[in-house]
mmCIF file of C-alpha atoms in Angstrom:
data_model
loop_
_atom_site.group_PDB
_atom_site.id
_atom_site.type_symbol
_atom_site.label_atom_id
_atom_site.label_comp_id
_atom_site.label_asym_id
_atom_site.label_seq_id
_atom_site.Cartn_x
_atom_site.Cartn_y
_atom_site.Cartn_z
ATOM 1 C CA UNK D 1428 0.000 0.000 0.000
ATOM 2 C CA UNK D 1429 1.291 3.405 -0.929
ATOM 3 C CA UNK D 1430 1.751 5.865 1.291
ATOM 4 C CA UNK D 1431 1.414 9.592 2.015
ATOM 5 C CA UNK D 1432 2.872 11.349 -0.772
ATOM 6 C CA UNK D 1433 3.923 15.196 -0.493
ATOM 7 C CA UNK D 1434 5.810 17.413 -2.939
ATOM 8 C CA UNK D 1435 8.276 19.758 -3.043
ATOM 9 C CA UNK D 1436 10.200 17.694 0.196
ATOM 10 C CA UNK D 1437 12.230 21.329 -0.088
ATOM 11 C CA UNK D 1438 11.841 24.563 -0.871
ATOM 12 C CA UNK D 1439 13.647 27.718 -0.286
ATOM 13 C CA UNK D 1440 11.966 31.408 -0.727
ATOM 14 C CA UNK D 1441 12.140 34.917 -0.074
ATOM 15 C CA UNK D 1442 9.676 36.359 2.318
ATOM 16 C CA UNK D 1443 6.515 38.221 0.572
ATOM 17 C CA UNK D 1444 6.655 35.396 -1.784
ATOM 18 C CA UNK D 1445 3.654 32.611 -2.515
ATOM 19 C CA UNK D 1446 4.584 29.117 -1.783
ATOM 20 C CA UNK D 1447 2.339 25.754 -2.521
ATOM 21 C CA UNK D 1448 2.387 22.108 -0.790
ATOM 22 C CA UNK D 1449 1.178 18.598 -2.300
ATOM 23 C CA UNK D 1450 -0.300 16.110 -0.719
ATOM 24 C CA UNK D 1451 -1.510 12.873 -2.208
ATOM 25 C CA UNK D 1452 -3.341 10.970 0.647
ATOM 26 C CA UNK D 1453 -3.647 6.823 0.751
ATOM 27 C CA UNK D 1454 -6.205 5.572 -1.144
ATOM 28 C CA UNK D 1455 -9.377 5.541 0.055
ATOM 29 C CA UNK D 1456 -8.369 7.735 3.077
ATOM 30 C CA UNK D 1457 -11.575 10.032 3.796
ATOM 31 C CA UNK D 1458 -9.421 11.878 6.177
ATOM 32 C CA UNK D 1459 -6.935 14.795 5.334
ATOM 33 C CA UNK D 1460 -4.899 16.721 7.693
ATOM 34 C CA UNK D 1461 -2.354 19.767 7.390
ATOM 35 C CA UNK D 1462 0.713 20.298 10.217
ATOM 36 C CA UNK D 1463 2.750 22.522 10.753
ATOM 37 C CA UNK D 1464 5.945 21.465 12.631
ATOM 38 C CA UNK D 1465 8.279 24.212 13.755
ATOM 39 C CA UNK D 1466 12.331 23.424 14.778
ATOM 40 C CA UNK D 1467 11.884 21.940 18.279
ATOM 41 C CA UNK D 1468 8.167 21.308 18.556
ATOM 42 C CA UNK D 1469 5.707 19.068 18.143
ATOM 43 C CA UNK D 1470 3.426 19.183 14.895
ATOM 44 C CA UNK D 1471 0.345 21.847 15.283
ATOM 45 C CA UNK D 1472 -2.930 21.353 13.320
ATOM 46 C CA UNK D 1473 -3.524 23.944 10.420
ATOM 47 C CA UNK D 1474 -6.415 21.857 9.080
ATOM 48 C CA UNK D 1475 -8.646 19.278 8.968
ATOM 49 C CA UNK D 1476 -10.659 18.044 5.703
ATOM 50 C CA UNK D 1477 -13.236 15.030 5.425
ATOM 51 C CA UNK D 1478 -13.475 14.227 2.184
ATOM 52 C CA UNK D 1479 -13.834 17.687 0.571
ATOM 53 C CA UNK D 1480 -15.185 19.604 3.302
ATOM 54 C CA UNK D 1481 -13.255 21.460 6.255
ATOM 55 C CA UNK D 1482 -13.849 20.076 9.555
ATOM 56 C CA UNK D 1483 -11.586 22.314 11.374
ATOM 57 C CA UNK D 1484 -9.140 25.085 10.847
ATOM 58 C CA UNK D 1485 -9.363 27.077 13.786
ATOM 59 C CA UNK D 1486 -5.475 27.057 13.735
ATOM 60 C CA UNK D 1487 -4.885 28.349 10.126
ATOM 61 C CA UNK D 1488 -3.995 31.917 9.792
ATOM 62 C CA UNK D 1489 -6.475 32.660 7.113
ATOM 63 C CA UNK D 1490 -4.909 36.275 6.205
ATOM 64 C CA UNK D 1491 -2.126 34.332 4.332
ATOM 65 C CA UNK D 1492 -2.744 30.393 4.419
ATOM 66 C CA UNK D 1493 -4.777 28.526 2.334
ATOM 67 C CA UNK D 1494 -6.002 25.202 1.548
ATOM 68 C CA UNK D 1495 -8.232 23.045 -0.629
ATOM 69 C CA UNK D 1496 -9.477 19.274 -1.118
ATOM 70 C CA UNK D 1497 -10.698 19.742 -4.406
ATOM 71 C CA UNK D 1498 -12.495 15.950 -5.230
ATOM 72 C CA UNK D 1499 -11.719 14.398 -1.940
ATOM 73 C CA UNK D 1500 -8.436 13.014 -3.032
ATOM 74 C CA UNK D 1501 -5.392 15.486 -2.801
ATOM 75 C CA UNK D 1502 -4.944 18.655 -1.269
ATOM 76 C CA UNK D 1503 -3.106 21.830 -1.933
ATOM 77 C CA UNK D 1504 -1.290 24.132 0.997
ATOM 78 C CA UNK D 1505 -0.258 27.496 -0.411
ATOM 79 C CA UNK D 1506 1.334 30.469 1.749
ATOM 80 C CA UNK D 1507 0.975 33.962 0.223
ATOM 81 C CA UNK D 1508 2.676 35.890 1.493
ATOM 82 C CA UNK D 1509 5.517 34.301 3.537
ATOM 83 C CA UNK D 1510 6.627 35.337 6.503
ATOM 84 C CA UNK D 1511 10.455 34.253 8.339
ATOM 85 C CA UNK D 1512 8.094 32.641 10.749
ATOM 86 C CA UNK D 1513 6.619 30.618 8.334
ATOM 87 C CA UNK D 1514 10.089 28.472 8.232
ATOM 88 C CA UNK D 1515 8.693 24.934 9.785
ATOM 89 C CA UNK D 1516 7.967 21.444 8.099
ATOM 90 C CA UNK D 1517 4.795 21.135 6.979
ATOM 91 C CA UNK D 1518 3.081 18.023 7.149
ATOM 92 C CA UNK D 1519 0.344 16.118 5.721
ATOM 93 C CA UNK D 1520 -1.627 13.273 7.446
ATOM 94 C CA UNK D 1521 -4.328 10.713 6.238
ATOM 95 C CA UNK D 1522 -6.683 8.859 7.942
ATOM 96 C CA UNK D 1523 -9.794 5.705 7.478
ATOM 97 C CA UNK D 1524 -12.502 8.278 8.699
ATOM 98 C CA UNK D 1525 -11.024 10.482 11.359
ATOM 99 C CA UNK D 1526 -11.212 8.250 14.012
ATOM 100 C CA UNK D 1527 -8.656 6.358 13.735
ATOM 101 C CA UNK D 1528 -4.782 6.572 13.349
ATOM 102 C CA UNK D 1529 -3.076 9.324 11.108
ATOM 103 C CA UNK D 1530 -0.575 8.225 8.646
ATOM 104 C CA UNK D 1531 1.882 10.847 7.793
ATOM 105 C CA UNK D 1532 3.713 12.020 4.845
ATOM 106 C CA UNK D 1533 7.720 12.436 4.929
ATOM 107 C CA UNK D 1534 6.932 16.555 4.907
ATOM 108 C CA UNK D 1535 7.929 19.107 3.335
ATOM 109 C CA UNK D 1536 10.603 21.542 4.583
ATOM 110 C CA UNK D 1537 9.828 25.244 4.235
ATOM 111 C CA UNK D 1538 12.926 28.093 4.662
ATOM 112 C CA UNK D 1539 11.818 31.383 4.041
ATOM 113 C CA UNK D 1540 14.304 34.060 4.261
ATOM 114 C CA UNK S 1319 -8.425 21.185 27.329
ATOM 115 C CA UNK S 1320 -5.539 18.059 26.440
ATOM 116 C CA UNK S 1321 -1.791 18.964 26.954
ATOM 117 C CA UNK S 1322 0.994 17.113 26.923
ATOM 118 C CA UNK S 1323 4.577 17.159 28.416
ATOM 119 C CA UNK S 1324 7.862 15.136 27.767
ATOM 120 C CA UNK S 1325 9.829 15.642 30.136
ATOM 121 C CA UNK S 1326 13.781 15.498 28.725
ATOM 122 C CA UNK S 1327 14.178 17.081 25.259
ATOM 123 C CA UNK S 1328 16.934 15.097 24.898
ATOM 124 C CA UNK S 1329 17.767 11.526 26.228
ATOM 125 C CA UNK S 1330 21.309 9.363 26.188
ATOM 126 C CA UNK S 1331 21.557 6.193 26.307
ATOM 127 C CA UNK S 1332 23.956 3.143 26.043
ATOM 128 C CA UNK S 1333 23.221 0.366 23.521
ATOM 129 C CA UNK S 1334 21.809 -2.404 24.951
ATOM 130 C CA UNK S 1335 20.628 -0.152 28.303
ATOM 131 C CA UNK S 1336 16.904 0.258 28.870
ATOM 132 C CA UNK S 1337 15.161 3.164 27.257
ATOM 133 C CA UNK S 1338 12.723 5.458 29.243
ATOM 134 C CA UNK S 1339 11.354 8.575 27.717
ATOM 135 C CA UNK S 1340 8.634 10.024 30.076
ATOM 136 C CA UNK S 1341 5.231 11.471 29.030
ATOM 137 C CA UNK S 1342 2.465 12.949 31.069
ATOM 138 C CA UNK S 1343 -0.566 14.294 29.844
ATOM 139 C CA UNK S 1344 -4.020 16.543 30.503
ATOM 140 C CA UNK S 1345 -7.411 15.623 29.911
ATOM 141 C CA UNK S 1346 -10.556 16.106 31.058
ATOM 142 C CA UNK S 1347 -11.567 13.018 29.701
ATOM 143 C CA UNK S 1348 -10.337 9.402 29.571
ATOM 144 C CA UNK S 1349 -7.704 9.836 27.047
ATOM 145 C CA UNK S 1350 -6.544 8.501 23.772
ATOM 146 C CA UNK S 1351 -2.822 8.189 23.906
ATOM 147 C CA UNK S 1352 -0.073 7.770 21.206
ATOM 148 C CA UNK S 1353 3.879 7.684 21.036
ATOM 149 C CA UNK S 1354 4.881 8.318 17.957
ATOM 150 C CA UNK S 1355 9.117 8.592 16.303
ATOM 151 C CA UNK S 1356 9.954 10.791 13.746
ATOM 152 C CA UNK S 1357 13.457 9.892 11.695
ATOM 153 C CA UNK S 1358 15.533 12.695 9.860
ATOM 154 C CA UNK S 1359 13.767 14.560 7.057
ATOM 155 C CA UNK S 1360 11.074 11.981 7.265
ATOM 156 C CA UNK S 1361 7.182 11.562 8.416
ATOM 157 C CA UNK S 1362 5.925 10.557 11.930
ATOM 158 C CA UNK S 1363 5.291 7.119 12.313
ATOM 159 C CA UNK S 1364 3.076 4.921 14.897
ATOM 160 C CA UNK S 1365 4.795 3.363 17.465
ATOM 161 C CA UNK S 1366 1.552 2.266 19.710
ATOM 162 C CA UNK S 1367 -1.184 3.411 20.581
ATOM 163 C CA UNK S 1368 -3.864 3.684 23.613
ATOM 164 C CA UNK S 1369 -7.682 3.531 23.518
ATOM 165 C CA UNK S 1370 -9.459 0.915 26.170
ATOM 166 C CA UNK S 1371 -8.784 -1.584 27.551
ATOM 167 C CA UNK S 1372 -5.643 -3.307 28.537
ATOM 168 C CA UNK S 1373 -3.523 -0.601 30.115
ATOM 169 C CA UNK S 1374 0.444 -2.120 28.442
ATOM 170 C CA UNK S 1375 0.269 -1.677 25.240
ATOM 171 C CA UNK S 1376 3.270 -3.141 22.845
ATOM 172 C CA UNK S 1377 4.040 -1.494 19.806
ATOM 173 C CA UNK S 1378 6.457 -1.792 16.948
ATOM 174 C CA UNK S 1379 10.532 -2.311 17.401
ATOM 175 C CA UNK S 1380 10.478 -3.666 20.496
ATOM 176 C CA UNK S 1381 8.786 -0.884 21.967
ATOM 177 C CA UNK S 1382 5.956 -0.777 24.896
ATOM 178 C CA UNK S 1383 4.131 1.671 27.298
ATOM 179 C CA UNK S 1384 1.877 1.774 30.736
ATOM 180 C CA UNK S 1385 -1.749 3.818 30.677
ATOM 181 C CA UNK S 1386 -1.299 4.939 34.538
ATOM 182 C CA UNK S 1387 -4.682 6.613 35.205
ATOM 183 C CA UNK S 1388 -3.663 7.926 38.755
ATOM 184 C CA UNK S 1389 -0.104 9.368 37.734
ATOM 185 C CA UNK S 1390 -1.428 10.640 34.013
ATOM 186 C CA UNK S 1391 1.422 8.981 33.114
ATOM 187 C CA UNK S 1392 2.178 7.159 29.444
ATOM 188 C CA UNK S 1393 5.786 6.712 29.723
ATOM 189 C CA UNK S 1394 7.652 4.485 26.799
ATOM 190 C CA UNK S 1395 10.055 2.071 27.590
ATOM 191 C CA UNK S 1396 12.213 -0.340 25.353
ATOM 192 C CA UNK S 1397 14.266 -2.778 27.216
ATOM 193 C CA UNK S 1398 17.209 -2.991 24.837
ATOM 194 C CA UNK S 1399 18.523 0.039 22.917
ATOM 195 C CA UNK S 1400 19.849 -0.635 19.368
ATOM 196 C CA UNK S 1401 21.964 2.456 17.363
ATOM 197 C CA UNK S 1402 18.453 2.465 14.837
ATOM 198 C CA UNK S 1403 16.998 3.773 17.825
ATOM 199 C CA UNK S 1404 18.055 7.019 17.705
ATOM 200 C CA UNK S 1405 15.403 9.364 16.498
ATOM 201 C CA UNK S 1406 12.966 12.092 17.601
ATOM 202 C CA UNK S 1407 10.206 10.464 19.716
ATOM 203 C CA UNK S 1408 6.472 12.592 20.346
ATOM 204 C CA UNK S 1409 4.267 11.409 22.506
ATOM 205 C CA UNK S 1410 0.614 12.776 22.106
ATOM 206 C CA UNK S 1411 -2.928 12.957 23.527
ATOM 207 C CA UNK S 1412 -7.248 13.382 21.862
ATOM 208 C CA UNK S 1413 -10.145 12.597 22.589
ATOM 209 C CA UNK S 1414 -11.290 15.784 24.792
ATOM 210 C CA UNK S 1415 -14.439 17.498 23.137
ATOM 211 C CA UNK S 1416 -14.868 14.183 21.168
ATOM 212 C CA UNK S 1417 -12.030 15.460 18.949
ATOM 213 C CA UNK S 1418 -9.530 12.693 17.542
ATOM 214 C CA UNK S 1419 -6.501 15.731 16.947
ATOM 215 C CA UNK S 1420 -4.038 14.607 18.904
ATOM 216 C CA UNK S 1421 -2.103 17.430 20.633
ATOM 217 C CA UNK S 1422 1.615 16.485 20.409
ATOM 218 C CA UNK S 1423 4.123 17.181 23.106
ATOM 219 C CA UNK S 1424 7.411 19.231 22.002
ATOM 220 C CA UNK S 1425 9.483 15.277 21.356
ATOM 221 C CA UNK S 1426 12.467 14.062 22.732
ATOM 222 C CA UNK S 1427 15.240 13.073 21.249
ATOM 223 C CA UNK S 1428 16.955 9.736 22.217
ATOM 224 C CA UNK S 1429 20.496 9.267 21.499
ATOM 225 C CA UNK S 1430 22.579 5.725 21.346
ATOM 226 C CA UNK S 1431 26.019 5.415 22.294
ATOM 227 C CA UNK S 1432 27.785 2.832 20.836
#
């Protein structure tokens, strides 16, 4: 069984720029979930999606962060614009139904300077 | 309200000595409890996992840990220490509010002497 996918695994920007993340949950995996995992902490929840919908994202600072789970399947983080505080590892997370274990993606590690 | 604290960002061991990394948690409900490890530049992975009943629960590796209701403990123990060891390890708590987001502790990092 495949697992998590997520694309770029780097990237590198200036702030003020826009910046997207990939995520390509397991199949059949009604759950979606976006973290955000500064140096020295534990991930933080940015957003929750069952199958296209948004469950929660109480956490996501909507003035610059965005996401969408167009057709249930994947799902697109995008930053604009970045800020130096924005440098973490961003991580995406599927799940059965939401009640049951995540399965995480190898991340994707932001720098913005 | 669920918190969670590690207590030792970073932990040394020997190979071959027991390994103890110590988690307590908040909840005002009866938890759901994870430890999770994290290797460099990769995902999180399951190591075990709490829900009901029996209170030891043995996970992957070699790995195991105690639900202690009266010390709101969930420490994870290994009894044996190999060099693959070494990694970043969270340990993390849900189920207050009916929510399943676990609410991850800040990790700790084991290290393996040789």
């Amino acid at each position: 069984e495949a697992g998590v996918a997520q694309s770029p695994r780097y990237k590198i920007i200036e702030k003020r720029q826009s910046v997207a993340f990939w995520c390509n949950p397991i199949s059949g995996h009604a759950t979606l979930y976006w973290y955000q995992q500064i140096l020295g902490q534990g991930p933080k929840l940015l957003i929750q999606f069952q199958n296209n919908g948004v469950v929660d994202d109480s956490q996501l600072p909507k003035d610059r962060f965005s996401a969408e789970r167009l057709k249930g399947v994947d799902s697109t983080l995008k930053i604009q614009p970045a800020k130096l505080e924005d440098s973490a590892v961003y991580l995406c997370a599927s799940s059965p139904d939401g009640t049951d274990t995540q399965y995480f993606g190898p991340g994707t590690r932001l720098t913005v300077l | 309200a669920q918190s969670v604290t590690q207590l030792g960002s970073h932990v040394s061991v020997s190979e071959g000595a027991l390994v103890l990394l110590r988690c307590n948690y908040s909840s005002s409900v009866p938890p759901y409890l994870f430890w999770y490890v994290q290797y460099p530049n990769q995902g999180l992975q399951l190591l075990l996992k709490y829900t009901t009943g029996a209170t030891l629960v043995k996970g992957i590796n070699g790995f195991e840990a105690e639900f202690k209701k009266s010390e709101t403990s969930f420490h994870l123990t290994k009894p044996s220490a190999h060099m693959s060891d070494a990694a970043e390890y969270f340990c993390a708590v849900s189920g207050a509010g009916g929510s399943y987001i676990p609410t991850f502790g800040r990790g700790t990092s084991l290290i393996v002497h040789p």
